[in-house]
PDB file of C-alpha atoms in Angstrom:
ATOM      1  CA  ASP A 206       0.000   0.000   0.000  1.00  0.00           C
ATOM      2  CA  ASP A 207       1.190   3.516  -0.757  1.00  0.00           C
ATOM      3  CA  HIS A 208       0.555   5.538   2.406  1.00  0.00           C
ATOM      4  CA  SER A 209       2.558   8.506   1.179  1.00  0.00           C
ATOM      5  CA  VAL A 210      -0.383  10.436  -0.262  1.00  0.00           C
ATOM      6  CA  GLY A 211      -2.802  12.640   1.645  1.00  0.00           C
ATOM      7  CA  LEU A 212      -1.674  15.777   3.386  1.00  0.00           C
ATOM      8  CA  GLY A 213       1.515  15.441   1.370  1.00  0.00           C
ATOM      9  CA  LEU A 214       3.753  18.147   2.795  1.00  0.00           C
ATOM     10  CA  PRO A 215       5.983  16.941   5.637  1.00  0.00           C
ATOM     11  CA  ALA A 216       5.207  20.100   7.640  1.00  0.00           C
ATOM     12  CA  LEU A 217       1.530  19.124   7.560  1.00  0.00           C
ATOM     13  CA  GLY A 218       2.069  15.494   8.516  1.00  0.00           C
ATOM     14  CA  GLY A 219       2.811  14.056   5.108  1.00  0.00           C
ATOM     15  CA  LEU A 220       5.227  11.171   4.902  1.00  0.00           C
ATOM     16  CA  PRO A 221       8.818  12.228   4.234  1.00  0.00           C
ATOM     17  CA  PRO A 222      10.282  10.001   1.513  1.00  0.00           C
ATOM     18  CA  PHE A 223      12.860   8.453   3.886  1.00  0.00           C
ATOM     19  CA  VAL A 224      10.325   7.306   6.505  1.00  0.00           C
ATOM     20  CA  ASN A 225       8.672   3.935   6.071  1.00  0.00           C
ATOM     21  CA  SER A 226       7.839   2.785   9.580  1.00  0.00           C
ATOM     22  CA  PHE A 227       4.144   2.001   9.566  1.00  0.00           C
ATOM     23  CA  GLN A 228       2.596  -0.425  12.041  1.00  0.00           C
ATOM     24  CA  SER A 229      -1.068  -1.336  11.638  1.00  0.00           C
ATOM     25  CA  VAL A 230      -3.285  -0.735  14.693  1.00  0.00           C
ATOM     26  CA  ALA A 231      -6.758  -1.325  13.251  1.00  0.00           C
ATOM     27  CA  GLU A 232      -8.377  -1.933   9.903  1.00  0.00           C
ATOM     28  CA  PHE A 233     -11.944  -1.883   8.627  1.00  0.00           C
ATOM     29  CA  ALA A 234     -13.918  -2.167   5.429  1.00  0.00           C
ATOM     30  CA  SER A 235     -17.264  -0.487   4.961  1.00  0.00           C
ATOM     31  CA  PRO A 236     -19.570  -0.277   1.957  1.00  0.00           C
ATOM     32  CA  TYR A 237     -17.953   3.118   1.236  1.00  0.00           C
ATOM     33  CA  GLN A 238     -14.223   2.697   1.808  1.00  0.00           C
ATOM     34  CA  HIS A 239     -11.350   0.759   3.313  1.00  0.00           C
ATOM     35  CA  GLY A 240      -9.879   2.255   6.483  1.00  0.00           C
ATOM     36  CA  GLU A 241      -6.716   1.669   8.413  1.00  0.00           C
ATOM     37  CA  VAL A 242      -5.154   3.227  11.506  1.00  0.00           C
ATOM     38  CA  LEU A 243      -1.369   3.140  11.565  1.00  0.00           C
ATOM     39  CA  TRP A 244       1.404   4.094  13.973  1.00  0.00           C
ATOM     40  CA  HIS A 245       4.322   5.813  12.340  1.00  0.00           C
ATOM     41  CA  ASN A 246       7.050   8.345  12.969  1.00  0.00           C
ATOM     42  CA  CYS A 247       5.995  11.958  12.470  1.00  0.00           C
ATOM     43  CA  PHE A 248       9.490  13.423  12.714  1.00  0.00           C
ATOM     44  CA  ASP A 249      10.342  13.351  16.439  1.00  0.00           C
ATOM     45  CA  TYR A 250       6.955  12.000  17.494  1.00  0.00           C
ATOM     46  CA  ARG A 251       5.236   8.623  17.212  1.00  0.00           C
ATOM     47  CA  CYS A 252       1.786   9.363  15.801  1.00  0.00           C
ATOM     48  CA  LEU A 253      -1.459   7.598  14.961  1.00  0.00           C
ATOM     49  CA  GLU A 254      -2.916   8.211  11.534  1.00  0.00           C
ATOM     50  CA  LEU A 255      -6.186   7.293   9.837  1.00  0.00           C
ATOM     51  CA  PHE A 256      -6.091   6.373   6.155  1.00  0.00           C
ATOM     52  CA  LEU A 257      -9.204   5.970   4.032  1.00  0.00           C
ATOM     53  CA  ASP A 258      -8.602   4.199   0.736  1.00  0.00           C
ATOM     54  CA  ASN A 259      -4.858   4.697   1.290  1.00  0.00           C
ATOM     55  CA  VAL A 260      -5.198   8.474   1.653  1.00  0.00           C
ATOM     56  CA  ARG A 261      -4.163  10.070   4.960  1.00  0.00           C
ATOM     57  CA  GLN A 262      -7.200  11.754   6.514  1.00  0.00           C
ATOM     58  CA  LEU A 263      -6.204  12.296  10.131  1.00  0.00           C
ATOM     59  CA  SER A 264      -2.988  12.472  12.131  1.00  0.00           C
ATOM     60  CA  ASP A 265      -3.147  12.855  15.902  1.00  0.00           C
ATOM     61  CA  ARG A 266       0.053  14.928  15.633  1.00  0.00           C
ATOM     62  CA  PHE A 267      -1.437  17.564  13.322  1.00  0.00           C
ATOM     63  CA  GLU A 268      -5.224  17.235  13.591  1.00  0.00           C
ATOM     64  CA  ALA A 269      -5.723  20.391  15.667  1.00  0.00           C
ATOM     65  CA  TYR A 270      -4.329  22.577  12.873  1.00  0.00           C
ATOM     66  CA  TYR A 271      -6.941  21.234  10.491  1.00  0.00           C
ATOM     67  CA  HIS A 272      -9.973  20.960  12.768  1.00  0.00           C
ATOM     68  CA  GLU A 273      -9.449  24.320  14.460  1.00  0.00           C
ATOM     69  CA  ALA A 274      -8.976  26.090  11.120  1.00  0.00           C
ATOM     70  CA  MET A 275     -12.207  24.579   9.817  1.00  0.00           C
ATOM     71  CA  ILE A 276     -14.477  25.943  12.562  1.00  0.00           C
ATOM     72  CA  ILE A 277     -12.911  28.500  14.916  1.00  0.00           C
ATOM     73  CA  PRO A 278     -12.667  31.426  12.434  1.00  0.00           C
ATOM     74  CA  ALA A 279     -16.316  30.997  11.408  1.00  0.00           C
ATOM     75  CA  LEU A 280     -17.559  30.706  15.004  1.00  0.00           C
ATOM     76  CA  ASN A 281     -15.558  33.793  16.017  1.00  0.00           C
ATOM     77  CA  LEU A 282     -16.922  35.765  13.077  1.00  0.00           C
ATOM     78  CA  LEU A 283     -20.486  34.749  13.899  1.00  0.00           C
ATOM     79  CA  ALA A 284     -19.945  35.511  17.600  1.00  0.00           C
ATOM     80  CA  ALA A 285     -19.152  39.125  16.655  1.00  0.00           C
ATOM     81  CA  ARG A 286     -22.753  39.651  15.471  1.00  0.00           C
ATOM     82  CA  PRO A 287     -24.561  41.692  18.145  1.00  0.00           C
ATOM     83  CA  GLY A 288     -27.140  39.609  20.007  1.00  0.00           C
ATOM     84  CA  ARG A 289     -26.794  36.516  17.779  1.00  0.00           C
ATOM     85  CA  PRO A 290     -23.982  34.219  18.834  1.00  0.00           C
ATOM     86  CA  PRO A 291     -23.715  30.948  16.913  1.00  0.00           C
ATOM     87  CA  ARG A 292     -25.859  28.357  18.654  1.00  0.00           C
ATOM     88  CA  ARG A 293     -26.496  25.594  16.104  1.00  0.00           C
ATOM     89  CA  VAL A 294     -23.837  24.007  13.887  1.00  0.00           C
ATOM     90  CA  LEU A 295     -24.306  21.467  11.094  1.00  0.00           C
ATOM     91  CA  ILE A 296     -21.296  19.474   9.897  1.00  0.00           C
ATOM     92  CA  LEU A 297     -21.511  17.630   6.591  1.00  0.00           C
ATOM     93  CA  GLY A 298     -18.931  14.847   6.680  1.00  0.00           C
ATOM     94  CA  GLY A 299     -16.386  14.963   9.485  1.00  0.00           C
ATOM     95  CA  GLY A 300     -17.223  11.512  10.806  1.00  0.00           C
ATOM     96  CA  ASP A 301     -14.120  11.457  13.026  1.00  0.00           C
ATOM     97  CA  GLY A 302     -15.800  14.082  15.232  1.00  0.00           C
ATOM     98  CA  GLY A 303     -12.834  16.483  15.305  1.00  0.00           C
ATOM     99  CA  ILE A 304     -14.605  19.602  14.040  1.00  0.00           C
ATOM    100  CA  ALA A 305     -17.592  18.889  16.271  1.00  0.00           C
ATOM    101  CA  SER A 306     -15.327  18.493  19.319  1.00  0.00           C
ATOM    102  CA  ILE A 307     -13.678  21.863  18.655  1.00  0.00           C
ATOM    103  CA  GLY A 308     -17.047  23.569  18.070  1.00  0.00           C
ATOM    104  CA  LEU A 309     -18.427  22.262  21.342  1.00  0.00           C
ATOM    105  CA  ARG A 310     -15.658  24.070  23.219  1.00  0.00           C
ATOM    106  CA  PHE A 311     -17.610  27.287  22.558  1.00  0.00           C
ATOM    107  CA  ASP A 312     -20.088  27.822  25.382  1.00  0.00           C
ATOM    108  CA  THR A 313     -22.550  29.601  23.066  1.00  0.00           C
ATOM    109  CA  VAL A 314     -22.919  26.460  20.940  1.00  0.00           C
ATOM    110  CA  GLU A 315     -26.051  24.632  22.029  1.00  0.00           C
ATOM    111  CA  ARG A 316     -26.215  21.902  19.383  1.00  0.00           C
ATOM    112  CA  VAL A 317     -23.847  20.322  16.859  1.00  0.00           C
ATOM    113  CA  THR A 318     -25.315  17.930  14.314  1.00  0.00           C
ATOM    114  CA  LEU A 319     -23.087  15.805  12.094  1.00  0.00           C
ATOM    115  CA  LEU A 320     -24.220  14.060   8.905  1.00  0.00           C
ATOM    116  CA  ASP A 321     -21.662  11.526   7.686  1.00  0.00           C
ATOM    117  CA  ILE A 322     -22.185   8.554   5.424  1.00  0.00           C
ATOM    118  CA  ASP A 323     -19.791   6.109   7.093  1.00  0.00           C
ATOM    119  CA  ALA A 324     -20.455   4.999  10.676  1.00  0.00           C
ATOM    120  CA  SER A 325     -17.233   2.948  10.537  1.00  0.00           C
ATOM    121  CA  VAL A 326     -15.150   6.149  10.586  1.00  0.00           C
ATOM    122  CA  SER A 327     -17.002   7.354  13.691  1.00  0.00           C
ATOM    123  CA  ARG A 328     -16.577   3.983  15.415  1.00  0.00           C
ATOM    124  CA  ILE A 329     -12.833   3.774  14.775  1.00  0.00           C
ATOM    125  CA  SER A 330     -12.338   7.395  15.798  1.00  0.00           C
ATOM    126  CA  ARG A 331     -14.206   6.852  19.069  1.00  0.00           C
ATOM    127  CA  ARG A 332     -12.069   3.791  19.749  1.00  0.00           C
ATOM    128  CA  VAL A 333      -8.629   5.040  18.700  1.00  0.00           C
ATOM    129  CA  PHE A 334      -8.759   8.861  18.484  1.00  0.00           C
ATOM    130  CA  ARG A 335     -10.680   9.547  21.699  1.00  0.00           C
ATOM    131  CA  GLY A 336      -9.627  13.193  22.013  1.00  0.00           C
ATOM    132  CA  VAL A 337     -10.620  13.927  18.431  1.00  0.00           C
ATOM    133  CA  ALA A 338     -13.943  12.116  18.931  1.00  0.00           C
ATOM    134  CA  ALA A 339     -14.782  13.749  22.296  1.00  0.00           C
ATOM    135  CA  ALA A 340     -17.972  15.238  20.807  1.00  0.00           C
ATOM    136  CA  PHE A 341     -19.579  11.800  20.728  1.00  0.00           C
ATOM    137  CA  GLY A 342     -19.817  11.916  24.528  1.00  0.00           C
ATOM    138  CA  ASP A 343     -21.329  15.416  24.673  1.00  0.00           C
ATOM    139  CA  PRO A 344     -25.124  15.661  25.136  1.00  0.00           C
ATOM    140  CA  ARG A 345     -25.208  18.677  22.769  1.00  0.00           C
ATOM    141  CA  PHE A 346     -23.943  16.503  19.907  1.00  0.00           C
ATOM    142  CA  ARG A 347     -25.822  14.173  17.609  1.00  0.00           C
ATOM    143  CA  ALA A 348     -24.646  12.211  14.599  1.00  0.00           C
ATOM    144  CA  LYS A 349     -26.701  10.768  11.766  1.00  0.00           C
ATOM    145  CA  HIS A 350     -24.939   8.341   9.480  1.00  0.00           C
ATOM    146  CA  VAL A 351     -26.541   9.217   6.170  1.00  0.00           C
ATOM    147  CA  ASP A 352     -25.434  10.512   2.770  1.00  0.00           C
ATOM    148  CA  ALA A 353     -25.205  14.230   3.603  1.00  0.00           C
ATOM    149  CA  PHE A 354     -25.674  15.379  -0.021  1.00  0.00           C
ATOM    150  CA  SER A 355     -28.865  13.386  -0.479  1.00  0.00           C
ATOM    151  CA  TRP A 356     -30.168  14.210   2.978  1.00  0.00           C
ATOM    152  CA  VAL A 357     -29.782  17.975   2.507  1.00  0.00           C
ATOM    153  CA  ARG A 358     -31.137  17.818  -1.051  1.00  0.00           C
ATOM    154  CA  ARG A 359     -34.300  16.022   0.131  1.00  0.00           C
ATOM    155  CA  ARG A 360     -34.918  17.828   3.414  1.00  0.00           C
ATOM    156  CA  GLY A 361     -33.146  21.175   3.124  1.00  0.00           C
ATOM    157  CA  MET A 362     -31.079  23.029   5.669  1.00  0.00           C
ATOM    158  CA  ARG A 363     -34.067  23.878   7.868  1.00  0.00           C
ATOM    159  CA  ALA A 364     -35.242  20.326   8.359  1.00  0.00           C
ATOM    160  CA  LYS A 365     -37.564  19.949  11.318  1.00  0.00           C
ATOM    161  CA  GLU A 366     -35.976  16.546  11.950  1.00  0.00           C
ATOM    162  CA  LEU A 367     -32.779  18.384  12.949  1.00  0.00           C
ATOM    163  CA  GLY A 368     -34.564  21.108  14.904  1.00  0.00           C
ATOM    164  CA  GLY A 369     -34.720  23.895  12.349  1.00  0.00           C
ATOM    165  CA  ALA A 370     -32.167  26.299  10.867  1.00  0.00           C
ATOM    166  CA  PHE A 371     -28.428  26.378  11.572  1.00  0.00           C
ATOM    167  CA  ASP A 372     -26.159  29.321  12.278  1.00  0.00           C
ATOM    168  CA  LEU A 373     -23.163  27.633  10.656  1.00  0.00           C
ATOM    169  CA  VAL A 374     -22.661  24.812   8.167  1.00  0.00           C
ATOM    170  CA  VAL A 375     -19.190  23.263   7.862  1.00  0.00           C
ATOM    171  CA  ILE A 376     -18.321  20.899   5.017  1.00  0.00           C
ATOM    172  CA  ASP A 377     -15.644  18.321   5.866  1.00  0.00           C
ATOM    173  CA  PHE A 378     -15.762  15.651   3.197  1.00  0.00           C
ATOM    174  CA  THR A 379     -12.994  13.115   2.651  1.00  0.00           C
ATOM    175  CA  ASP A 380      -9.823  14.310   0.957  1.00  0.00           C
ATOM    176  CA  SER A 381      -9.170  12.459  -2.260  1.00  0.00           C
ATOM    177  CA  PRO A 382      -6.269  12.695  -4.679  1.00  0.00           C
ATOM    178  CA  HIS A 383      -8.611  11.868  -7.580  1.00  0.00           C
TER     179      HIS A 383
END
């Protein structure tokens, strides 16, 4: 397997060409993709990484840079609106729970809803990447494992099933080199 694709740049957790020290921790196959969690050397640090279809999606060494950048600027911008702090967040994709976990650090956020097609990603994240998946233990969080595109197309962004309109929608679909 070629685990050198994904984030790509060594500074962002990509695999330097001279490092080939992967050790499998867990593996799964779902109807949507093949997943594997691997230990490897991230420079001076031993890190856990999640690969989906041989593409690096998550590194516990660098995940905060990605997840924080995806939600904190938007929540801060929305919080600056007088009298209307962001209360309800919808995440399309993001089955590892990382963006949801960061969003739930904001005390104004009352509800985070995640729509992700692959429950296997959520299960492995809860098992192996517990800090990233902390949202799954928060009562303000709920996950639906559905095709987010189809779900939104059929029900819209104000779906009563999810409790109405959202203040913020974050899209975190799988990275793919194709």
